[in-house]
């Protein structure tokens, strides 16, 4: 949407870019979030980043993060916070961090599926573990900036180290998904989180709520008066004398009497 709006010249991209000077001096705090929603103008690199999200982001959701929506959201939030911290260093700063966040997703996927077979443009086949490095080499060949990819790889490795490698080595699991993230996901009512400390909101995702009415204009009754209920029960208990009778009339003997 942001790229399409830029193509139609509906806004100035600098209004959503990351600028710590505007954040702290002019209190334009939205820049800390909006810079992650712009992948650049329409170009081959823009299309490649969209394909990365559609493929590797979805594979993570259906794989290691299946029924772990809150953990997946926390991974993206941690990656965004890590990139914002790196952007505070002058030579690591860039006005838009969306590309780095996408590359972080690719890096985490490569660590979760290191033995998956990946084909690059149908020319080279390699294991998933080497995918980030292969994409880094392609950006170098195409003349793109490598800093975007490097920042994403650093953020992805930091997340994977704190959530997988460090606990496996006997360390403490320090990057547990915060409670407020579980509450946020439960409030949205989207996705599933197993062993969540927060119960899902039953009203989440309900656009309209009210009384129901019959098509004839009368409101549907949910209760029955006692007299009507007893009358209904009695009629239900009485057998139907005509049930199963095809013909009814007088009977006669074969002798005629």
PDB file of C-alpha atoms in Angstrom:
ATOM      1  CA  UNK A   1       0.000   0.000   0.000  1.00  0.00           C
ATOM      2  CA  UNK A   2       2.796   2.441   0.832  1.00  0.00           C
ATOM      3  CA  UNK A   3       4.588   1.663  -2.430  1.00  0.00           C
ATOM      4  CA  UNK A   4       1.388   2.081  -4.448  1.00  0.00           C
ATOM      5  CA  UNK A   5       0.646   5.365  -2.703  1.00  0.00           C
ATOM      6  CA  UNK A   6       4.155   6.564  -3.522  1.00  0.00           C
ATOM      7  CA  UNK A   7       3.674   5.576  -7.159  1.00  0.00           C
ATOM      8  CA  UNK A   8       0.500   7.700  -7.223  1.00  0.00           C
ATOM      9  CA  UNK A   9       2.400  10.535  -5.512  1.00  0.00           C
ATOM     10  CA  UNK A  10      -0.006  10.678  -2.591  1.00  0.00           C
ATOM     11  CA  UNK A  11       2.635  11.385   0.045  1.00  0.00           C
ATOM     12  CA  UNK A  12       6.271  12.207   0.632  1.00  0.00           C
ATOM     13  CA  UNK A  13       8.191   9.088   1.778  1.00  0.00           C
ATOM     14  CA  UNK A  14      10.336  11.177   4.078  1.00  0.00           C
ATOM     15  CA  UNK A  15       7.265  11.687   6.290  1.00  0.00           C
ATOM     16  CA  UNK A  16       7.414   8.004   7.313  1.00  0.00           C
ATOM     17  CA  UNK A  17      11.198   7.561   7.243  1.00  0.00           C
ATOM     18  CA  UNK A  18      13.280   6.876  10.332  1.00  0.00           C
ATOM     19  CA  UNK A  19      14.796  10.086  11.686  1.00  0.00           C
ATOM     20  CA  UNK A  20      15.866  10.138  15.321  1.00  0.00           C
ATOM     21  CA  UNK A  21      16.189  13.901  15.160  1.00  0.00           C
ATOM     22  CA  UNK A  22      12.503  14.240  14.274  1.00  0.00           C
ATOM     23  CA  UNK A  23      11.547  11.574  16.801  1.00  0.00           C
ATOM     24  CA  UNK A  24      13.195  13.233  19.792  1.00  0.00           C
ATOM     25  CA  UNK A  25      12.994  16.915  18.863  1.00  0.00           C
ATOM     26  CA  UNK A  26       9.600  17.016  17.122  1.00  0.00           C
ATOM     27  CA  UNK A  27       8.079  13.988  18.884  1.00  0.00           C
ATOM     28  CA  UNK A  28       7.239  12.270  15.585  1.00  0.00           C
ATOM     29  CA  UNK A  29       7.273   8.861  17.222  1.00  0.00           C
ATOM     30  CA  UNK A  30       5.353   7.222  14.384  1.00  0.00           C
ATOM     31  CA  UNK A  31       8.586   7.119  12.412  1.00  0.00           C
ATOM     32  CA  UNK A  32       9.807   4.299  14.671  1.00  0.00           C
ATOM     33  CA  UNK A  33       7.053   2.090  13.213  1.00  0.00           C
ATOM     34  CA  UNK A  34       6.191   3.443   9.766  1.00  0.00           C
ATOM     35  CA  UNK A  35       9.712   2.981   8.391  1.00  0.00           C
ATOM     36  CA  UNK A  36       9.136  -0.796   8.546  1.00  0.00           C
ATOM     37  CA  UNK A  37       6.177  -0.564   6.133  1.00  0.00           C
ATOM     38  CA  UNK A  38       8.021   0.731   3.090  1.00  0.00           C
ATOM     39  CA  UNK A  39       9.997  -1.617   0.849  1.00  0.00           C
ATOM     40  CA  UNK A  40      10.906   1.023  -1.683  1.00  0.00           C
ATOM     41  CA  UNK A  41       9.451   1.935  -5.089  1.00  0.00           C
ATOM     42  CA  UNK A  42       8.333  -0.659  -7.622  1.00  0.00           C
ATOM     43  CA  UNK A  43      11.425  -2.483  -8.830  1.00  0.00           C
ATOM     44  CA  UNK A  44      12.850  -6.021  -9.161  1.00  0.00           C
ATOM     45  CA  UNK A  45      14.234  -5.733  -5.627  1.00  0.00           C
ATOM     46  CA  UNK A  46      10.771  -4.789  -4.344  1.00  0.00           C
ATOM     47  CA  UNK A  47       9.297  -7.901  -6.008  1.00  0.00           C
ATOM     48  CA  UNK A  48      12.017 -10.122  -4.538  1.00  0.00           C
ATOM     49  CA  UNK A  49      11.322  -8.834  -1.021  1.00  0.00           C
ATOM     50  CA  UNK A  50       7.604  -9.541  -1.449  1.00  0.00           C
ATOM     51  CA  UNK A  51       8.384 -13.093  -2.590  1.00  0.00           C
ATOM     52  CA  UNK A  52      10.577 -13.571   0.491  1.00  0.00           C
ATOM     53  CA  UNK A  53       7.719 -12.549   2.765  1.00  0.00           C
ATOM     54  CA  UNK A  54       5.168 -14.720   0.949  1.00  0.00           C
ATOM     55  CA  UNK A  55       7.419 -17.782   0.951  1.00  0.00           C
ATOM     56  CA  UNK A  56       9.716 -17.824   3.963  1.00  0.00           C
ATOM     57  CA  UNK A  57       7.465 -15.851   6.272  1.00  0.00           C
ATOM     58  CA  UNK A  58       4.584 -18.243   5.628  1.00  0.00           C
ATOM     59  CA  UNK A  59       6.852 -21.289   5.969  1.00  0.00           C
ATOM     60  CA  UNK A  60       7.903 -20.074   9.407  1.00  0.00           C
ATOM     61  CA  UNK A  61       4.284 -19.563  10.423  1.00  0.00           C
ATOM     62  CA  UNK A  62       3.318 -23.066   9.298  1.00  0.00           C
ATOM     63  CA  UNK A  63       6.506 -24.690  10.588  1.00  0.00           C
ATOM     64  CA  UNK A  64       8.358 -23.756  13.794  1.00  0.00           C
ATOM     65  CA  UNK A  65       5.773 -21.113  14.722  1.00  0.00           C
ATOM     66  CA  UNK A  66       2.703 -23.221  14.015  1.00  0.00           C
ATOM     67  CA  UNK A  67       0.117 -22.467  16.738  1.00  0.00           C
ATOM     68  CA  UNK A  68       2.606 -19.969  18.196  1.00  0.00           C
ATOM     69  CA  UNK A  69       1.227 -16.701  16.886  1.00  0.00           C
ATOM     70  CA  UNK A  70       2.350 -14.649  19.898  1.00  0.00           C
ATOM     71  CA  UNK A  71       5.890 -16.006  19.604  1.00  0.00           C
ATOM     72  CA  UNK A  72       5.957 -15.127  15.907  1.00  0.00           C
ATOM     73  CA  UNK A  73       4.771 -11.587  16.597  1.00  0.00           C
ATOM     74  CA  UNK A  74       7.388 -11.262  19.325  1.00  0.00           C
ATOM     75  CA  UNK A  75      10.101 -12.398  16.918  1.00  0.00           C
ATOM     76  CA  UNK A  76       9.149  -9.607  14.504  1.00  0.00           C
ATOM     77  CA  UNK A  77       9.006  -7.074  17.333  1.00  0.00           C
ATOM     78  CA  UNK A  78      12.389  -8.132  18.667  1.00  0.00           C
ATOM     79  CA  UNK A  79      13.857  -7.885  15.189  1.00  0.00           C
ATOM     80  CA  UNK A  80      12.418  -4.391  14.740  1.00  0.00           C
ATOM     81  CA  UNK A  81      13.785  -3.263  18.114  1.00  0.00           C
ATOM     82  CA  UNK A  82      17.218  -4.700  17.291  1.00  0.00           C
ATOM     83  CA  UNK A  83      17.268  -2.867  13.970  1.00  0.00           C
ATOM     84  CA  UNK A  84      16.248   0.398  15.635  1.00  0.00           C
ATOM     85  CA  UNK A  85      19.145   0.057  18.056  1.00  0.00           C
ATOM     86  CA  UNK A  86      21.559  -0.623  15.190  1.00  0.00           C
ATOM     87  CA  UNK A  87      20.189   2.383  13.318  1.00  0.00           C
ATOM     88  CA  UNK A  88      21.301   4.602  16.210  1.00  0.00           C
ATOM     89  CA  UNK A  89      24.877   3.986  15.030  1.00  0.00           C
ATOM     90  CA  UNK A  90      25.514   6.550  12.265  1.00  0.00           C
ATOM     91  CA  UNK A  91      27.124   4.240   9.684  1.00  0.00           C
ATOM     92  CA  UNK A  92      24.348   1.640  10.193  1.00  0.00           C
ATOM     93  CA  UNK A  93      21.493   4.115   9.842  1.00  0.00           C
ATOM     94  CA  UNK A  94      19.062   3.937   6.953  1.00  0.00           C
ATOM     95  CA  UNK A  95      15.720   5.733   6.519  1.00  0.00           C
ATOM     96  CA  UNK A  96      13.774   2.487   5.948  1.00  0.00           C
ATOM     97  CA  UNK A  97      14.312  -0.823   7.762  1.00  0.00           C
ATOM     98  CA  UNK A  98      11.700  -3.008   6.078  1.00  0.00           C
ATOM     99  CA  UNK A  99      14.220  -4.761   3.841  1.00  0.00           C
ATOM    100  CA  UNK A 100      16.402  -5.664   6.804  1.00  0.00           C
ATOM    101  CA  UNK A 101      13.401  -7.072   8.683  1.00  0.00           C
ATOM    102  CA  UNK A 102      12.534  -9.239   5.673  1.00  0.00           C
ATOM    103  CA  UNK A 103      16.090 -10.493   5.507  1.00  0.00           C
ATOM    104  CA  UNK A 104      15.913 -11.351   9.194  1.00  0.00           C
ATOM    105  CA  UNK A 105      12.939 -13.615   8.431  1.00  0.00           C
ATOM    106  CA  UNK A 106      14.963 -15.343   5.714  1.00  0.00           C
ATOM    107  CA  UNK A 107      17.890 -15.858   8.090  1.00  0.00           C
ATOM    108  CA  UNK A 108      15.733 -17.374  10.833  1.00  0.00           C
ATOM    109  CA  UNK A 109      14.157 -19.685   8.261  1.00  0.00           C
ATOM    110  CA  UNK A 110      17.592 -20.812   7.073  1.00  0.00           C
ATOM    111  CA  UNK A 111      18.536 -21.771  10.622  1.00  0.00           C
ATOM    112  CA  UNK A 112      15.277 -23.604  11.213  1.00  0.00           C
ATOM    113  CA  UNK A 113      15.499 -25.510   7.908  1.00  0.00           C
ATOM    114  CA  UNK A 114      19.255 -25.875   7.272  1.00  0.00           C
ATOM    115  CA  UNK A 115      18.923 -29.008   5.111  1.00  0.00           C
ATOM    116  CA  UNK A 116      16.080 -27.831   2.869  1.00  0.00           C
ATOM    117  CA  UNK A 117      16.961 -27.816  -0.827  1.00  0.00           C
ATOM    118  CA  UNK A 118      16.670 -24.368  -2.398  1.00  0.00           C
ATOM    119  CA  UNK A 119      16.912 -23.580  -6.092  1.00  0.00           C
ATOM    120  CA  UNK A 120      18.016 -20.073  -7.058  1.00  0.00           C
ATOM    121  CA  UNK A 121      16.616 -19.061 -10.459  1.00  0.00           C
ATOM    122  CA  UNK A 122      16.732 -22.734 -11.462  1.00  0.00           C
ATOM    123  CA  UNK A 123      20.506 -22.503 -11.866  1.00  0.00           C
ATOM    124  CA  UNK A 124      22.013 -23.255  -8.466  1.00  0.00           C
ATOM    125  CA  UNK A 125      20.683 -25.682  -5.861  1.00  0.00           C
ATOM    126  CA  UNK A 126      21.929 -25.377  -2.306  1.00  0.00           C
ATOM    127  CA  UNK A 127      20.907 -26.084   1.263  1.00  0.00           C
ATOM    128  CA  UNK A 128      18.722 -23.695   3.183  1.00  0.00           C
ATOM    129  CA  UNK A 129      21.534 -22.864   5.593  1.00  0.00           C
ATOM    130  CA  UNK A 130      23.417 -21.061   2.809  1.00  0.00           C
ATOM    131  CA  UNK A 131      20.433 -19.132   1.430  1.00  0.00           C
ATOM    132  CA  UNK A 132      21.171 -15.783   3.177  1.00  0.00           C
ATOM    133  CA  UNK A 133      24.756 -15.874   1.969  1.00  0.00           C
ATOM    134  CA  UNK A 134      23.667 -16.659  -1.571  1.00  0.00           C
ATOM    135  CA  UNK A 135      21.222 -13.734  -1.541  1.00  0.00           C
ATOM    136  CA  UNK A 136      23.980 -11.543  -0.160  1.00  0.00           C
ATOM    137  CA  UNK A 137      26.202 -12.531  -3.074  1.00  0.00           C
ATOM    138  CA  UNK A 138      23.406 -11.820  -5.566  1.00  0.00           C
ATOM    139  CA  UNK A 139      22.889  -8.328  -4.142  1.00  0.00           C
ATOM    140  CA  UNK A 140      26.614  -7.763  -4.519  1.00  0.00           C
ATOM    141  CA  UNK A 141      26.463  -8.835  -8.174  1.00  0.00           C
ATOM    142  CA  UNK A 142      23.414  -6.651  -8.877  1.00  0.00           C
ATOM    143  CA  UNK A 143      25.063  -3.652  -7.256  1.00  0.00           C
ATOM    144  CA  UNK A 144      22.647  -3.325  -4.346  1.00  0.00           C
ATOM    145  CA  UNK A 145      23.665  -2.164  -0.892  1.00  0.00           C
ATOM    146  CA  UNK A 146      24.817  -5.002   1.356  1.00  0.00           C
ATOM    147  CA  UNK A 147      24.237  -3.132   4.603  1.00  0.00           C
ATOM    148  CA  UNK A 148      20.505  -3.894   4.492  1.00  0.00           C
ATOM    149  CA  UNK A 149      21.163  -7.631   4.304  1.00  0.00           C
ATOM    150  CA  UNK A 150      23.889  -7.562   6.948  1.00  0.00           C
ATOM    151  CA  UNK A 151      21.674  -5.780   9.464  1.00  0.00           C
ATOM    152  CA  UNK A 152      18.939  -8.379   8.925  1.00  0.00           C
ATOM    153  CA  UNK A 153      21.389 -11.244   9.367  1.00  0.00           C
ATOM    154  CA  UNK A 154      22.716  -9.757  12.609  1.00  0.00           C
ATOM    155  CA  UNK A 155      19.202  -9.284  14.008  1.00  0.00           C
ATOM    156  CA  UNK A 156      18.184 -12.803  12.930  1.00  0.00           C
ATOM    157  CA  UNK A 157      21.278 -14.420  14.419  1.00  0.00           C
ATOM    158  CA  UNK A 158      20.784 -12.534  17.693  1.00  0.00           C
ATOM    159  CA  UNK A 159      17.214 -13.820  17.938  1.00  0.00           C
ATOM    160  CA  UNK A 160      18.152 -17.394  17.036  1.00  0.00           C
ATOM    161  CA  UNK A 161      21.056 -17.379  19.472  1.00  0.00           C
ATOM    162  CA  UNK A 162      18.949 -16.172  22.408  1.00  0.00           C
ATOM    163  CA  UNK A 163      15.993 -18.468  21.701  1.00  0.00           C
ATOM    164  CA  UNK A 164      17.663 -21.679  20.458  1.00  0.00           C
ATOM    165  CA  UNK A 165      21.452 -21.855  20.672  1.00  0.00           C
ATOM    166  CA  UNK A 166      21.925 -20.366  24.131  1.00  0.00           C
ATOM    167  CA  UNK A 167      19.229 -22.508  25.832  1.00  0.00           C
ATOM    168  CA  UNK A 168      20.570 -25.652  24.089  1.00  0.00           C
ATOM    169  CA  UNK A 169      24.023 -24.890  25.515  1.00  0.00           C
ATOM    170  CA  UNK A 170      22.570 -24.900  29.026  1.00  0.00           C
ATOM    171  CA  UNK A 171      21.904 -21.182  29.274  1.00  0.00           C
ATOM    172  CA  UNK A 172      18.780 -19.490  30.523  1.00  0.00           C
ATOM    173  CA  UNK A 173      15.934 -18.748  28.151  1.00  0.00           C
ATOM    174  CA  UNK A 174      15.993 -14.963  28.404  1.00  0.00           C
ATOM    175  CA  UNK A 175      13.853 -14.024  25.401  1.00  0.00           C
ATOM    176  CA  UNK A 176      10.503 -15.322  26.573  1.00  0.00           C
ATOM    177  CA  UNK A 177       7.481 -13.779  24.886  1.00  0.00           C
ATOM    178  CA  UNK A 178       6.170 -11.020  27.191  1.00  0.00           C
ATOM    179  CA  UNK A 179       2.716 -11.246  28.697  1.00  0.00           C
ATOM    180  CA  UNK A 180       1.539  -8.075  26.965  1.00  0.00           C
ATOM    181  CA  UNK A 181       2.244  -9.670  23.570  1.00  0.00           C
ATOM    182  CA  UNK A 182       0.021 -12.627  24.523  1.00  0.00           C
ATOM    183  CA  UNK A 183      -2.680 -10.157  25.579  1.00  0.00           C
ATOM    184  CA  UNK A 184      -2.328  -8.271  22.313  1.00  0.00           C
ATOM    185  CA  UNK A 185      -2.722 -11.430  20.226  1.00  0.00           C
ATOM    186  CA  UNK A 186      -5.668 -12.587  22.359  1.00  0.00           C
ATOM    187  CA  UNK A 187      -7.313  -9.178  21.914  1.00  0.00           C
ATOM    188  CA  UNK A 188      -6.923  -9.370  18.146  1.00  0.00           C
ATOM    189  CA  UNK A 189      -8.410 -12.865  18.115  1.00  0.00           C
ATOM    190  CA  UNK A 190      -6.113 -13.931  15.274  1.00  0.00           C
ATOM    191  CA  UNK A 191      -3.973 -17.078  15.254  1.00  0.00           C
ATOM    192  CA  UNK A 192      -3.427 -19.714  17.937  1.00  0.00           C
ATOM    193  CA  UNK A 193      -0.963 -19.780  20.808  1.00  0.00           C
ATOM    194  CA  UNK A 194      -0.541 -23.089  22.624  1.00  0.00           C
ATOM    195  CA  UNK A 195       0.013 -22.908  26.395  1.00  0.00           C
ATOM    196  CA  UNK A 196      -0.834 -19.212  26.349  1.00  0.00           C
ATOM    197  CA  UNK A 197      -1.060 -17.569  29.798  1.00  0.00           C
ATOM    198  CA  UNK A 198      -3.933 -15.428  28.471  1.00  0.00           C
ATOM    199  CA  UNK A 199      -7.367 -16.751  27.606  1.00  0.00           C
ATOM    200  CA  UNK A 200      -8.619 -15.659  24.158  1.00  0.00           C
ATOM    201  CA  UNK A 201     -11.208 -12.897  24.123  1.00  0.00           C
ATOM    202  CA  UNK A 202     -14.560 -14.437  23.060  1.00  0.00           C
ATOM    203  CA  UNK A 203     -15.660 -11.101  21.593  1.00  0.00           C
ATOM    204  CA  UNK A 204     -12.496 -10.681  19.504  1.00  0.00           C
ATOM    205  CA  UNK A 205     -13.212 -10.426  15.815  1.00  0.00           C
ATOM    206  CA  UNK A 206     -16.979  -9.883  16.311  1.00  0.00           C
ATOM    207  CA  UNK A 207     -18.107  -6.916  14.255  1.00  0.00           C
ATOM    208  CA  UNK A 208     -21.795  -6.891  15.269  1.00  0.00           C
ATOM    209  CA  UNK A 209     -23.528  -8.287  18.302  1.00  0.00           C
ATOM    210  CA  UNK A 210     -27.216  -8.011  19.240  1.00  0.00           C
ATOM    211  CA  UNK A 211     -30.560  -9.762  19.418  1.00  0.00           C
ATOM    212  CA  UNK A 212     -31.786 -12.076  16.701  1.00  0.00           C
ATOM    213  CA  UNK A 213     -35.142 -11.655  14.941  1.00  0.00           C
ATOM    214  CA  UNK A 214     -37.282 -13.974  12.810  1.00  0.00           C
ATOM    215  CA  UNK A 215     -37.945 -13.162   9.183  1.00  0.00           C
ATOM    216  CA  UNK A 216     -41.610 -12.407   9.993  1.00  0.00           C
ATOM    217  CA  UNK A 217     -40.478  -9.445  12.124  1.00  0.00           C
ATOM    218  CA  UNK A 218     -41.012 -11.064  15.526  1.00  0.00           C
ATOM    219  CA  UNK A 219     -38.122 -11.476  17.894  1.00  0.00           C
ATOM    220  CA  UNK A 220     -37.091 -15.065  18.460  1.00  0.00           C
ATOM    221  CA  UNK A 221     -38.236 -16.281  21.873  1.00  0.00           C
ATOM    222  CA  UNK A 222     -35.690 -18.110  23.936  1.00  0.00           C
ATOM    223  CA  UNK A 223     -38.023 -19.077  26.806  1.00  0.00           C
ATOM    224  CA  UNK A 224     -41.393 -20.834  26.927  1.00  0.00           C
ATOM    225  CA  UNK A 225     -44.176 -20.164  29.374  1.00  0.00           C
ATOM    226  CA  UNK A 226     -44.766 -22.962  31.935  1.00  0.00           C
ATOM    227  CA  UNK A 227     -48.297 -23.672  30.732  1.00  0.00           C
ATOM    228  CA  UNK A 228     -47.154 -23.875  27.136  1.00  0.00           C
ATOM    229  CA  UNK A 229     -44.266 -26.076  28.100  1.00  0.00           C
ATOM    230  CA  UNK A 230     -46.514 -28.520  29.990  1.00  0.00           C
ATOM    231  CA  UNK A 231     -48.970 -28.561  27.120  1.00  0.00           C
ATOM    232  CA  UNK A 232     -46.195 -29.342  24.703  1.00  0.00           C
ATOM    233  CA  UNK A 233     -44.821 -32.116  26.924  1.00  0.00           C
ATOM    234  CA  UNK A 234     -48.256 -33.730  27.314  1.00  0.00           C
ATOM    235  CA  UNK A 235     -48.886 -33.649  23.604  1.00  0.00           C
ATOM    236  CA  UNK A 236     -45.498 -35.176  23.020  1.00  0.00           C
ATOM    237  CA  UNK A 237     -46.231 -38.037  25.447  1.00  0.00           C
ATOM    238  CA  UNK A 238     -49.655 -38.920  23.901  1.00  0.00           C
ATOM    239  CA  UNK A 239     -49.342 -41.419  21.081  1.00  0.00           C
ATOM    240  CA  UNK A 240     -50.878 -40.549  17.780  1.00  0.00           C
ATOM    241  CA  UNK A 241     -53.734 -43.004  17.245  1.00  0.00           C
ATOM    242  CA  UNK A 242     -53.705 -42.475  13.523  1.00  0.00           C
ATOM    243  CA  UNK A 243     -50.026 -42.896  13.063  1.00  0.00           C
ATOM    244  CA  UNK A 244     -49.111 -45.603  10.590  1.00  0.00           C
ATOM    245  CA  UNK A 245     -52.785 -46.285   9.521  1.00  0.00           C
ATOM    246  CA  UNK A 246     -53.258 -46.269   5.762  1.00  0.00           C
ATOM    247  CA  UNK A 247     -57.089 -47.059   5.697  1.00  0.00           C
ATOM    248  CA  UNK A 248     -59.751 -46.406   8.317  1.00  0.00           C
ATOM    249  CA  UNK A 249     -63.390 -47.735   8.435  1.00  0.00           C
ATOM    250  CA  UNK A 250     -65.686 -50.549   9.687  1.00  0.00           C
ATOM    251  CA  UNK A 251     -64.534 -54.139   9.687  1.00  0.00           C
ATOM    252  CA  UNK A 252     -66.720 -57.068   8.443  1.00  0.00           C
ATOM    253  CA  UNK A 253     -66.446 -60.821   8.736  1.00  0.00           C
ATOM    254  CA  UNK A 254     -66.046 -62.884   5.629  1.00  0.00           C
ATOM    255  CA  UNK A 255     -69.548 -64.386   6.233  1.00  0.00           C
ATOM    256  CA  UNK A 256     -71.078 -60.913   5.759  1.00  0.00           C
ATOM    257  CA  UNK A 257     -72.312 -60.420   9.356  1.00  0.00           C
TER     258      UNK A 257
END
